[in-house]
């Protein structure tokens, strides 16, 4: 067990690292007893600090480490989740400043927007689809507060699963109009294709990742609320960002989203 004051200290250190744009060493080295559940307790404390200090509100959730290749890379067998705040949302067409980011990367994702509460029993893919109002293309800008993006699962969970910023497409689509498993994706950097993938790369079906999240949240006494957005996890690896870069993601049937980065 970790003492509550150690959890507070870790949450504080992660908050300060993000605010002042510097890296810290992963905490599992100093505290080997830090496990995934304690990581989520620290994440809750970190979100509490951010909401208070930045007058931010919870706008949704994000999945991380949902693809087999990313899980194998990390030596873990389960995804992670993090909280999205309204202060993290950016909008298409506004160049994104890299100055407040430590060593950010961008990844293509499918966003779900909910109009019903998902709760009760074991939540299935069908329950998730039934509660989904819309889907839209998204890009997540992740930024680990850990030195060289080096962490274990409990560390990254404590660090709100590397959440930093997110952008959503402005056109919303009905989930029944597409096959999320077979939905093709093309990711471009500066006009060149850097990745191609399909929805099934996210746990076989992006809604399966969302169902995993809903079940996990339920165990911790939380839930996805109507109006909230969920980023269902990257369909490819994440790519480092430099000022001047331009990324675009296109999905079969739901259009293209673009993001440009500046100094
Ligand atoms: C953890 C977050 C990964 C995703 O979509 O897989 C993530 C990380 O790799 O830093 O957001
Ligand atoms: Mg992501």
PDB file of C-alpha atoms and ligand atoms in Angstrom:
ATOM      1  CA  UNK A   1       0.000   0.000   0.000  1.00  0.00           C
ATOM      2  CA  UNK A   2       0.994   3.585  -0.592  1.00  0.00           C
ATOM      3  CA  UNK A   3       0.255   6.149   2.050  1.00  0.00           C
ATOM      4  CA  UNK A   4      -2.333   8.758   1.035  1.00  0.00           C
ATOM      5  CA  UNK A   5       0.227  11.552   1.357  1.00  0.00           C
ATOM      6  CA  UNK A   6       2.534   9.778  -1.123  1.00  0.00           C
ATOM      7  CA  UNK A   7      -0.365   9.570  -3.595  1.00  0.00           C
ATOM      8  CA  UNK A   8      -0.945  13.309  -3.087  1.00  0.00           C
ATOM      9  CA  UNK A   9       2.750  14.029  -3.654  1.00  0.00           C
ATOM     10  CA  UNK A  10       2.837  12.017  -6.895  1.00  0.00           C
ATOM     11  CA  UNK A  11      -0.318  13.760  -8.197  1.00  0.00           C
ATOM     12  CA  UNK A  12       1.250  17.124  -7.318  1.00  0.00           C
ATOM     13  CA  UNK A  13       4.553  16.282  -9.063  1.00  0.00           C
ATOM     14  CA  UNK A  14       2.710  15.216 -12.229  1.00  0.00           C
ATOM     15  CA  UNK A  15       0.637  18.400 -12.169  1.00  0.00           C
ATOM     16  CA  UNK A  16       3.709  20.631 -11.747  1.00  0.00           C
ATOM     17  CA  UNK A  17       5.621  18.763 -14.499  1.00  0.00           C
ATOM     18  CA  UNK A  18       2.795  19.434 -16.954  1.00  0.00           C
ATOM     19  CA  UNK A  19       2.308  23.040 -15.872  1.00  0.00           C
ATOM     20  CA  UNK A  20       5.994  23.932 -16.099  1.00  0.00           C
ATOM     21  CA  UNK A  21       6.709  21.664 -19.098  1.00  0.00           C
ATOM     22  CA  UNK A  22       9.387  19.331 -17.712  1.00  0.00           C
ATOM     23  CA  UNK A  23       9.897  15.555 -17.428  1.00  0.00           C
ATOM     24  CA  UNK A  24       9.979  13.460 -14.257  1.00  0.00           C
ATOM     25  CA  UNK A  25      11.226   9.917 -13.603  1.00  0.00           C
ATOM     26  CA  UNK A  26       8.636   7.171 -13.388  1.00  0.00           C
ATOM     27  CA  UNK A  27       7.410   6.619  -9.842  1.00  0.00           C
ATOM     28  CA  UNK A  28       7.355   2.787  -9.821  1.00  0.00           C
ATOM     29  CA  UNK A  29      11.148   2.835  -9.406  1.00  0.00           C
ATOM     30  CA  UNK A  30      10.908   4.691  -6.124  1.00  0.00           C
ATOM     31  CA  UNK A  31       7.627   3.033  -5.055  1.00  0.00           C
ATOM     32  CA  UNK A  32       7.545  -0.573  -6.347  1.00  0.00           C
ATOM     33  CA  UNK A  33       4.238  -1.104  -4.498  1.00  0.00           C
ATOM     34  CA  UNK A  34       2.534   1.345  -6.893  1.00  0.00           C
ATOM     35  CA  UNK A  35       0.029  -0.846  -8.778  1.00  0.00           C
ATOM     36  CA  UNK A  36      -2.644  -0.119 -11.385  1.00  0.00           C
ATOM     37  CA  UNK A  37      -5.484   0.511  -8.892  1.00  0.00           C
ATOM     38  CA  UNK A  38      -3.319   2.935  -6.899  1.00  0.00           C
ATOM     39  CA  UNK A  39      -2.426   4.520 -10.249  1.00  0.00           C
ATOM     40  CA  UNK A  40      -6.154   5.250 -10.790  1.00  0.00           C
ATOM     41  CA  UNK A  41      -6.420   6.699  -7.253  1.00  0.00           C
ATOM     42  CA  UNK A  42      -3.551   9.074  -8.124  1.00  0.00           C
ATOM     43  CA  UNK A  43      -5.227   9.896 -11.464  1.00  0.00           C
ATOM     44  CA  UNK A  44      -8.411  10.886  -9.548  1.00  0.00           C
ATOM     45  CA  UNK A  45      -6.343  13.208  -7.333  1.00  0.00           C
ATOM     46  CA  UNK A  46      -4.553  14.711 -10.346  1.00  0.00           C
ATOM     47  CA  UNK A  47      -7.895  15.439 -12.041  1.00  0.00           C
ATOM     48  CA  UNK A  48      -9.194  17.016  -8.845  1.00  0.00           C
ATOM     49  CA  UNK A  49      -6.169  19.352  -8.768  1.00  0.00           C
ATOM     50  CA  UNK A  50      -6.542  20.244 -12.465  1.00  0.00           C
ATOM     51  CA  UNK A  51     -10.287  20.931 -12.180  1.00  0.00           C
ATOM     52  CA  UNK A  52      -9.658  23.208  -9.213  1.00  0.00           C
ATOM     53  CA  UNK A  53      -6.567  25.047 -10.479  1.00  0.00           C
ATOM     54  CA  UNK A  54      -7.729  25.458 -14.088  1.00  0.00           C
ATOM     55  CA  UNK A  55     -11.492  25.764 -13.504  1.00  0.00           C
ATOM     56  CA  UNK A  56     -11.819  22.802 -15.859  1.00  0.00           C
ATOM     57  CA  UNK A  57     -14.714  20.370 -16.174  1.00  0.00           C
ATOM     58  CA  UNK A  58     -14.751  16.709 -17.153  1.00  0.00           C
ATOM     59  CA  UNK A  59     -15.748  16.438 -20.837  1.00  0.00           C
ATOM     60  CA  UNK A  60     -15.169  12.720 -21.312  1.00  0.00           C
ATOM     61  CA  UNK A  61     -12.700   9.847 -21.279  1.00  0.00           C
ATOM     62  CA  UNK A  62      -9.910   8.346 -23.349  1.00  0.00           C
ATOM     63  CA  UNK A  63      -8.711   4.826 -23.883  1.00  0.00           C
ATOM     64  CA  UNK A  64      -5.016   4.064 -24.148  1.00  0.00           C
ATOM     65  CA  UNK A  65      -2.969   1.026 -25.124  1.00  0.00           C
ATOM     66  CA  UNK A  66      -5.893  -0.654 -26.884  1.00  0.00           C
ATOM     67  CA  UNK A  67      -3.950  -2.144 -29.792  1.00  0.00           C
ATOM     68  CA  UNK A  68      -2.073  -5.438 -29.467  1.00  0.00           C
ATOM     69  CA  UNK A  69       1.113  -3.935 -30.878  1.00  0.00           C
ATOM     70  CA  UNK A  70       1.131  -1.125 -28.323  1.00  0.00           C
ATOM     71  CA  UNK A  71       0.334  -3.546 -25.472  1.00  0.00           C
ATOM     72  CA  UNK A  72       3.151  -5.857 -26.517  1.00  0.00           C
ATOM     73  CA  UNK A  73       5.532  -2.923 -26.767  1.00  0.00           C
ATOM     74  CA  UNK A  74       4.662  -1.995 -23.171  1.00  0.00           C
ATOM     75  CA  UNK A  75       4.527  -5.581 -21.877  1.00  0.00           C
ATOM     76  CA  UNK A  76       0.956  -5.113 -20.610  1.00  0.00           C
ATOM     77  CA  UNK A  77      -2.243  -7.042 -21.310  1.00  0.00           C
ATOM     78  CA  UNK A  78      -4.860  -4.479 -20.558  1.00  0.00           C
ATOM     79  CA  UNK A  79      -5.713  -1.019 -21.808  1.00  0.00           C
ATOM     80  CA  UNK A  80      -5.699   2.069 -19.634  1.00  0.00           C
ATOM     81  CA  UNK A  81      -8.032   5.030 -19.444  1.00  0.00           C
ATOM     82  CA  UNK A  82      -7.769   8.705 -18.634  1.00  0.00           C
ATOM     83  CA  UNK A  83     -10.067  11.674 -18.111  1.00  0.00           C
ATOM     84  CA  UNK A  84     -10.668  14.391 -20.726  1.00  0.00           C
ATOM     85  CA  UNK A  85     -11.237  17.951 -19.524  1.00  0.00           C
ATOM     86  CA  UNK A  86     -12.884  20.769 -21.482  1.00  0.00           C
ATOM     87  CA  UNK A  87      -9.585  22.685 -21.176  1.00  0.00           C
ATOM     88  CA  UNK A  88      -7.865  19.990 -23.310  1.00  0.00           C
ATOM     89  CA  UNK A  89     -10.099  20.465 -26.351  1.00  0.00           C
ATOM     90  CA  UNK A  90      -8.701  22.280 -29.397  1.00  0.00           C
ATOM     91  CA  UNK A  91     -10.513  23.146 -32.599  1.00  0.00           C
ATOM     92  CA  UNK A  92      -9.788  22.388 -36.229  1.00  0.00           C
ATOM     93  CA  UNK A  93      -8.350  25.351 -38.107  1.00  0.00           C
ATOM     94  CA  UNK A  94      -6.472  26.848 -35.155  1.00  0.00           C
ATOM     95  CA  UNK A  95      -2.729  26.100 -35.414  1.00  0.00           C
ATOM     96  CA  UNK A  96      -1.663  24.306 -32.233  1.00  0.00           C
ATOM     97  CA  UNK A  97       1.229  25.712 -30.211  1.00  0.00           C
ATOM     98  CA  UNK A  98       3.879  23.172 -29.190  1.00  0.00           C
ATOM     99  CA  UNK A  99       5.305  25.472 -26.501  1.00  0.00           C
ATOM    100  CA  UNK A 100       3.322  24.116 -23.591  1.00  0.00           C
ATOM    101  CA  UNK A 101       3.977  20.490 -24.608  1.00  0.00           C
ATOM    102  CA  UNK A 102       6.928  18.420 -23.326  1.00  0.00           C
ATOM    103  CA  UNK A 103       7.475  15.878 -26.140  1.00  0.00           C
ATOM    104  CA  UNK A 104       4.028  15.493 -27.615  1.00  0.00           C
ATOM    105  CA  UNK A 105       2.889  12.935 -30.169  1.00  0.00           C
ATOM    106  CA  UNK A 106      -0.277  12.768 -32.253  1.00  0.00           C
ATOM    107  CA  UNK A 107      -2.458   9.747 -33.011  1.00  0.00           C
ATOM    108  CA  UNK A 108      -5.609   9.068 -35.057  1.00  0.00           C
ATOM    109  CA  UNK A 109      -8.736   7.973 -33.177  1.00  0.00           C
ATOM    110  CA  UNK A 110     -12.482   7.534 -33.479  1.00  0.00           C
ATOM    111  CA  UNK A 111     -14.514   9.612 -30.998  1.00  0.00           C
ATOM    112  CA  UNK A 112     -17.860   8.471 -29.572  1.00  0.00           C
ATOM    113  CA  UNK A 113     -20.350  11.019 -28.235  1.00  0.00           C
ATOM    114  CA  UNK A 114     -23.020   9.689 -25.894  1.00  0.00           C
ATOM    115  CA  UNK A 115     -26.638  10.666 -25.407  1.00  0.00           C
ATOM    116  CA  UNK A 116     -27.568   8.057 -22.803  1.00  0.00           C
ATOM    117  CA  UNK A 117     -25.990   6.873 -19.606  1.00  0.00           C
ATOM    118  CA  UNK A 118     -24.349   3.465 -19.929  1.00  0.00           C
ATOM    119  CA  UNK A 119     -24.683   1.493 -16.740  1.00  0.00           C
ATOM    120  CA  UNK A 120     -25.923  -1.715 -15.172  1.00  0.00           C
ATOM    121  CA  UNK A 121     -24.688  -5.306 -15.342  1.00  0.00           C
ATOM    122  CA  UNK A 122     -21.913  -6.186 -17.738  1.00  0.00           C
ATOM    123  CA  UNK A 123     -21.797  -3.557 -20.482  1.00  0.00           C
ATOM    124  CA  UNK A 124     -21.498  -4.969 -24.012  1.00  0.00           C
ATOM    125  CA  UNK A 125     -20.573  -3.613 -27.448  1.00  0.00           C
ATOM    126  CA  UNK A 126     -24.319  -3.444 -28.224  1.00  0.00           C
ATOM    127  CA  UNK A 127     -24.985  -1.387 -25.072  1.00  0.00           C
ATOM    128  CA  UNK A 128     -22.246   1.047 -26.126  1.00  0.00           C
ATOM    129  CA  UNK A 129     -23.574   1.388 -29.686  1.00  0.00           C
ATOM    130  CA  UNK A 130     -27.104   1.847 -28.365  1.00  0.00           C
ATOM    131  CA  UNK A 131     -26.003   4.749 -26.125  1.00  0.00           C
ATOM    132  CA  UNK A 132     -23.857   6.390 -28.832  1.00  0.00           C
ATOM    133  CA  UNK A 133     -25.371   9.536 -30.339  1.00  0.00           C
ATOM    134  CA  UNK A 134     -22.586  10.170 -32.859  1.00  0.00           C
ATOM    135  CA  UNK A 135     -19.106   9.274 -33.973  1.00  0.00           C
ATOM    136  CA  UNK A 136     -16.551  11.624 -35.512  1.00  0.00           C
ATOM    137  CA  UNK A 137     -12.861  11.538 -36.497  1.00  0.00           C
ATOM    138  CA  UNK A 138     -10.489  12.661 -33.750  1.00  0.00           C
ATOM    139  CA  UNK A 139      -6.820  13.277 -33.132  1.00  0.00           C
ATOM    140  CA  UNK A 140      -5.341  12.893 -29.713  1.00  0.00           C
ATOM    141  CA  UNK A 141      -2.198  14.771 -28.741  1.00  0.00           C
ATOM    142  CA  UNK A 142      -0.562  12.695 -26.045  1.00  0.00           C
ATOM    143  CA  UNK A 143       2.307  13.972 -23.910  1.00  0.00           C
ATOM    144  CA  UNK A 144       3.882  11.866 -21.207  1.00  0.00           C
ATOM    145  CA  UNK A 145       5.193  13.687 -18.180  1.00  0.00           C
ATOM    146  CA  UNK A 146       7.781  10.880 -17.847  1.00  0.00           C
ATOM    147  CA  UNK A 147      11.330  11.130 -19.112  1.00  0.00           C
ATOM    148  CA  UNK A 148      11.585   9.720 -22.656  1.00  0.00           C
ATOM    149  CA  UNK A 149       7.967   8.464 -22.534  1.00  0.00           C
ATOM    150  CA  UNK A 150       9.344   5.650 -20.335  1.00  0.00           C
ATOM    151  CA  UNK A 151       6.758   4.224 -17.914  1.00  0.00           C
ATOM    152  CA  UNK A 152       4.997   1.092 -16.665  1.00  0.00           C
ATOM    153  CA  UNK A 153       1.195   0.678 -16.642  1.00  0.00           C
ATOM    154  CA  UNK A 154       0.708   2.041 -13.068  1.00  0.00           C
ATOM    155  CA  UNK A 155       2.889   5.078 -13.919  1.00  0.00           C
ATOM    156  CA  UNK A 156       1.005   5.957 -17.099  1.00  0.00           C
ATOM    157  CA  UNK A 157      -2.370   5.472 -15.381  1.00  0.00           C
ATOM    158  CA  UNK A 158      -1.312   7.925 -12.645  1.00  0.00           C
ATOM    159  CA  UNK A 159      -0.286  10.378 -15.407  1.00  0.00           C
ATOM    160  CA  UNK A 160      -3.882  10.340 -16.751  1.00  0.00           C
ATOM    161  CA  UNK A 161      -2.789   7.968 -19.538  1.00  0.00           C
ATOM    162  CA  UNK A 162      -0.615  10.645 -21.193  1.00  0.00           C
ATOM    163  CA  UNK A 163      -3.638  12.883 -21.940  1.00  0.00           C
ATOM    164  CA  UNK A 164      -2.795  16.327 -23.218  1.00  0.00           C
ATOM    165  CA  UNK A 165      -5.105  17.738 -25.937  1.00  0.00           C
ATOM    166  CA  UNK A 166      -7.753  16.495 -28.348  1.00  0.00           C
ATOM    167  CA  UNK A 167      -9.487  17.673 -31.499  1.00  0.00           C
ATOM    168  CA  UNK A 168     -12.824  16.421 -32.807  1.00  0.00           C
ATOM    169  CA  UNK A 169     -14.267  16.574 -36.319  1.00  0.00           C
ATOM    170  CA  UNK A 170     -17.036  19.142 -36.635  1.00  0.00           C
ATOM    171  CA  UNK A 171     -19.385  16.876 -38.578  1.00  0.00           C
ATOM    172  CA  UNK A 172     -21.063  14.164 -36.566  1.00  0.00           C
ATOM    173  CA  UNK A 173     -22.116  10.787 -37.995  1.00  0.00           C
ATOM    174  CA  UNK A 174     -24.628   8.146 -37.025  1.00  0.00           C
ATOM    175  CA  UNK A 175     -22.929   5.014 -35.741  1.00  0.00           C
ATOM    176  CA  UNK A 176     -25.353   2.752 -37.651  1.00  0.00           C
ATOM    177  CA  UNK A 177     -24.252   4.161 -40.987  1.00  0.00           C
ATOM    178  CA  UNK A 178     -20.771   2.618 -40.810  1.00  0.00           C
ATOM    179  CA  UNK A 179     -19.054  -0.672 -39.976  1.00  0.00           C
ATOM    180  CA  UNK A 180     -16.598   0.452 -37.317  1.00  0.00           C
ATOM    181  CA  UNK A 181     -14.477  -2.707 -37.660  1.00  0.00           C
ATOM    182  CA  UNK A 182     -13.951  -2.370 -41.383  1.00  0.00           C
ATOM    183  CA  UNK A 183     -13.732   1.403 -41.436  1.00  0.00           C
ATOM    184  CA  UNK A 184     -10.466   2.226 -43.214  1.00  0.00           C
ATOM    185  CA  UNK A 185      -8.140   4.965 -41.963  1.00  0.00           C
ATOM    186  CA  UNK A 186      -5.379   6.924 -43.710  1.00  0.00           C
ATOM    187  CA  UNK A 187      -3.042   9.063 -41.590  1.00  0.00           C
ATOM    188  CA  UNK A 188      -0.859  11.660 -43.316  1.00  0.00           C
ATOM    189  CA  UNK A 189       1.980  13.876 -42.166  1.00  0.00           C
ATOM    190  CA  UNK A 190       2.934  16.845 -44.353  1.00  0.00           C
ATOM    191  CA  UNK A 191       1.007  15.350 -47.270  1.00  0.00           C
ATOM    192  CA  UNK A 192       2.568  11.870 -47.108  1.00  0.00           C
ATOM    193  CA  UNK A 193       0.868   8.716 -45.893  1.00  0.00           C
ATOM    194  CA  UNK A 194       2.508   7.523 -42.663  1.00  0.00           C
ATOM    195  CA  UNK A 195      -0.054   4.884 -41.544  1.00  0.00           C
ATOM    196  CA  UNK A 196      -3.051   3.012 -42.859  1.00  0.00           C
ATOM    197  CA  UNK A 197      -5.295   0.984 -40.583  1.00  0.00           C
ATOM    198  CA  UNK A 198      -8.891  -0.041 -39.847  1.00  0.00           C
ATOM    199  CA  UNK A 199     -11.217   0.209 -36.850  1.00  0.00           C
ATOM    200  CA  UNK A 200     -10.607  -3.437 -35.931  1.00  0.00           C
ATOM    201  CA  UNK A 201      -7.057  -2.546 -34.838  1.00  0.00           C
ATOM    202  CA  UNK A 202      -8.659  -1.210 -31.641  1.00  0.00           C
ATOM    203  CA  UNK A 203      -9.470  -4.386 -29.668  1.00  0.00           C
ATOM    204  CA  UNK A 204     -11.252  -5.929 -32.674  1.00  0.00           C
ATOM    205  CA  UNK A 205     -13.915  -3.181 -32.593  1.00  0.00           C
ATOM    206  CA  UNK A 206     -13.553   0.360 -31.208  1.00  0.00           C
ATOM    207  CA  UNK A 207     -16.823  -0.034 -29.252  1.00  0.00           C
ATOM    208  CA  UNK A 208     -15.244  -3.009 -27.426  1.00  0.00           C
ATOM    209  CA  UNK A 209     -12.638  -0.612 -26.027  1.00  0.00           C
ATOM    210  CA  UNK A 210     -15.444   1.722 -24.907  1.00  0.00           C
ATOM    211  CA  UNK A 211     -17.286  -1.229 -23.293  1.00  0.00           C
ATOM    212  CA  UNK A 212     -14.083  -2.135 -21.425  1.00  0.00           C
ATOM    213  CA  UNK A 213     -13.916   1.474 -20.176  1.00  0.00           C
ATOM    214  CA  UNK A 214     -17.593   1.537 -19.123  1.00  0.00           C
ATOM    215  CA  UNK A 215     -17.168  -1.710 -17.132  1.00  0.00           C
ATOM    216  CA  UNK A 216     -13.947  -0.518 -15.545  1.00  0.00           C
ATOM    217  CA  UNK A 217     -15.506   2.843 -14.565  1.00  0.00           C
ATOM    218  CA  UNK A 218     -18.503   1.080 -13.057  1.00  0.00           C
ATOM    219  CA  UNK A 219     -16.180  -0.885 -10.742  1.00  0.00           C
ATOM    220  CA  UNK A 220     -14.707   2.402  -9.542  1.00  0.00           C
ATOM    221  CA  UNK A 221     -18.135   4.001  -8.978  1.00  0.00           C
ATOM    222  CA  UNK A 222     -17.917   6.270 -12.020  1.00  0.00           C
ATOM    223  CA  UNK A 223     -19.710   6.306 -15.360  1.00  0.00           C
ATOM    224  CA  UNK A 224     -19.821   7.786 -18.832  1.00  0.00           C
ATOM    225  CA  UNK A 225     -22.471  10.517 -18.757  1.00  0.00           C
ATOM    226  CA  UNK A 226     -24.749  11.794 -21.550  1.00  0.00           C
ATOM    227  CA  UNK A 227     -22.967  14.475 -23.596  1.00  0.00           C
ATOM    228  CA  UNK A 228     -19.511  13.112 -22.816  1.00  0.00           C
ATOM    229  CA  UNK A 229     -17.006  12.149 -25.476  1.00  0.00           C
ATOM    230  CA  UNK A 230     -14.837   9.011 -25.467  1.00  0.00           C
ATOM    231  CA  UNK A 231     -11.669   8.668 -27.527  1.00  0.00           C
ATOM    232  CA  UNK A 232     -11.604   4.949 -28.271  1.00  0.00           C
ATOM    233  CA  UNK A 233      -7.821   4.541 -28.647  1.00  0.00           C
ATOM    234  CA  UNK A 234      -5.218   5.050 -31.363  1.00  0.00           C
ATOM    235  CA  UNK A 235      -5.544   3.065 -34.605  1.00  0.00           C
ATOM    236  CA  UNK A 236      -1.798   3.342 -35.173  1.00  0.00           C
ATOM    237  CA  UNK A 237       1.317   4.234 -33.292  1.00  0.00           C
ATOM    238  CA  UNK A 238       1.755   7.827 -32.164  1.00  0.00           C
ATOM    239  CA  UNK A 239       3.959  10.238 -34.153  1.00  0.00           C
ATOM    240  CA  UNK A 240       6.221  12.943 -32.722  1.00  0.00           C
ATOM    241  CA  UNK A 241       5.252  16.513 -33.526  1.00  0.00           C
ATOM    242  CA  UNK A 242       7.455  19.434 -34.580  1.00  0.00           C
ATOM    243  CA  UNK A 243       6.436  23.052 -35.170  1.00  0.00           C
ATOM    244  CA  UNK A 244       5.398  23.406 -38.830  1.00  0.00           C
ATOM    245  CA  UNK A 245       3.990  19.870 -39.104  1.00  0.00           C
ATOM    246  CA  UNK A 246       0.572  19.242 -40.577  1.00  0.00           C
ATOM    247  CA  UNK A 247      -1.344  16.007 -39.925  1.00  0.00           C
ATOM    248  CA  UNK A 248      -4.584  14.749 -41.425  1.00  0.00           C
ATOM    249  CA  UNK A 249      -6.668  11.693 -40.697  1.00  0.00           C
ATOM    250  CA  UNK A 250      -9.304  10.359 -43.108  1.00  0.00           C
ATOM    251  CA  UNK A 251     -11.797   7.639 -42.251  1.00  0.00           C
ATOM    252  CA  UNK A 252     -13.975   5.790 -44.736  1.00  0.00           C
ATOM    253  CA  UNK A 253     -17.449   7.313 -44.531  1.00  0.00           C
ATOM    254  CA  UNK A 254     -16.832   9.916 -41.815  1.00  0.00           C
ATOM    255  CA  UNK A 255     -14.455  12.347 -43.481  1.00  0.00           C
ATOM    256  CA  UNK A 256     -11.164  14.053 -42.702  1.00  0.00           C
ATOM    257  CA  UNK A 257      -9.780  15.995 -39.755  1.00  0.00           C
ATOM    258  CA  UNK A 258      -6.693  18.212 -39.990  1.00  0.00           C
ATOM    259  CA  UNK A 259      -4.257  19.657 -37.461  1.00  0.00           C
ATOM    260  CA  UNK A 260      -1.377  22.090 -37.959  1.00  0.00           C
ATOM    261  CA  UNK A 261       1.322  22.768 -35.355  1.00  0.00           C
ATOM    262  CA  UNK A 262       3.294  25.955 -34.707  1.00  0.00           C
ATOM    263  CA  UNK A 263       6.130  27.117 -32.402  1.00  0.00           C
TER     264      UNK A 263
HETATM  265  C1  LIG B   1      -0.372   6.004 -23.371  1.00  0.00           C
HETATM  266  C2  LIG B   1      -1.590   6.571 -24.042  1.00  0.00           C
HETATM  267  C3  LIG B   1      -1.861   5.871 -25.352  1.00  0.00           C
HETATM  268  C4  LIG B   1      -3.641   5.451 -27.119  1.00  0.00           C
HETATM  269  O1  LIG B   1      -4.581   5.906 -27.795  1.00  0.00           O
HETATM  270  O2  LIG B   1      -3.151   4.329 -27.293  1.00  0.00           O
HETATM  271  C5  LIG B   1      -3.083   6.333 -26.052  1.00  0.00           C
HETATM  272  C6  LIG B   1       0.903   6.300 -24.117  1.00  0.00           C
HETATM  273  O3  LIG B   1       1.269   5.524 -25.008  1.00  0.00           O
HETATM  274  O4  LIG B   1       1.556   7.298 -23.789  1.00  0.00           O
HETATM  275  O5  LIG B   1      -3.629   7.391 -25.835  1.00  0.00           O
HETATM  276 MG1  LIG B   2      -4.899   7.981 -27.535  1.00  0.00          MG
END
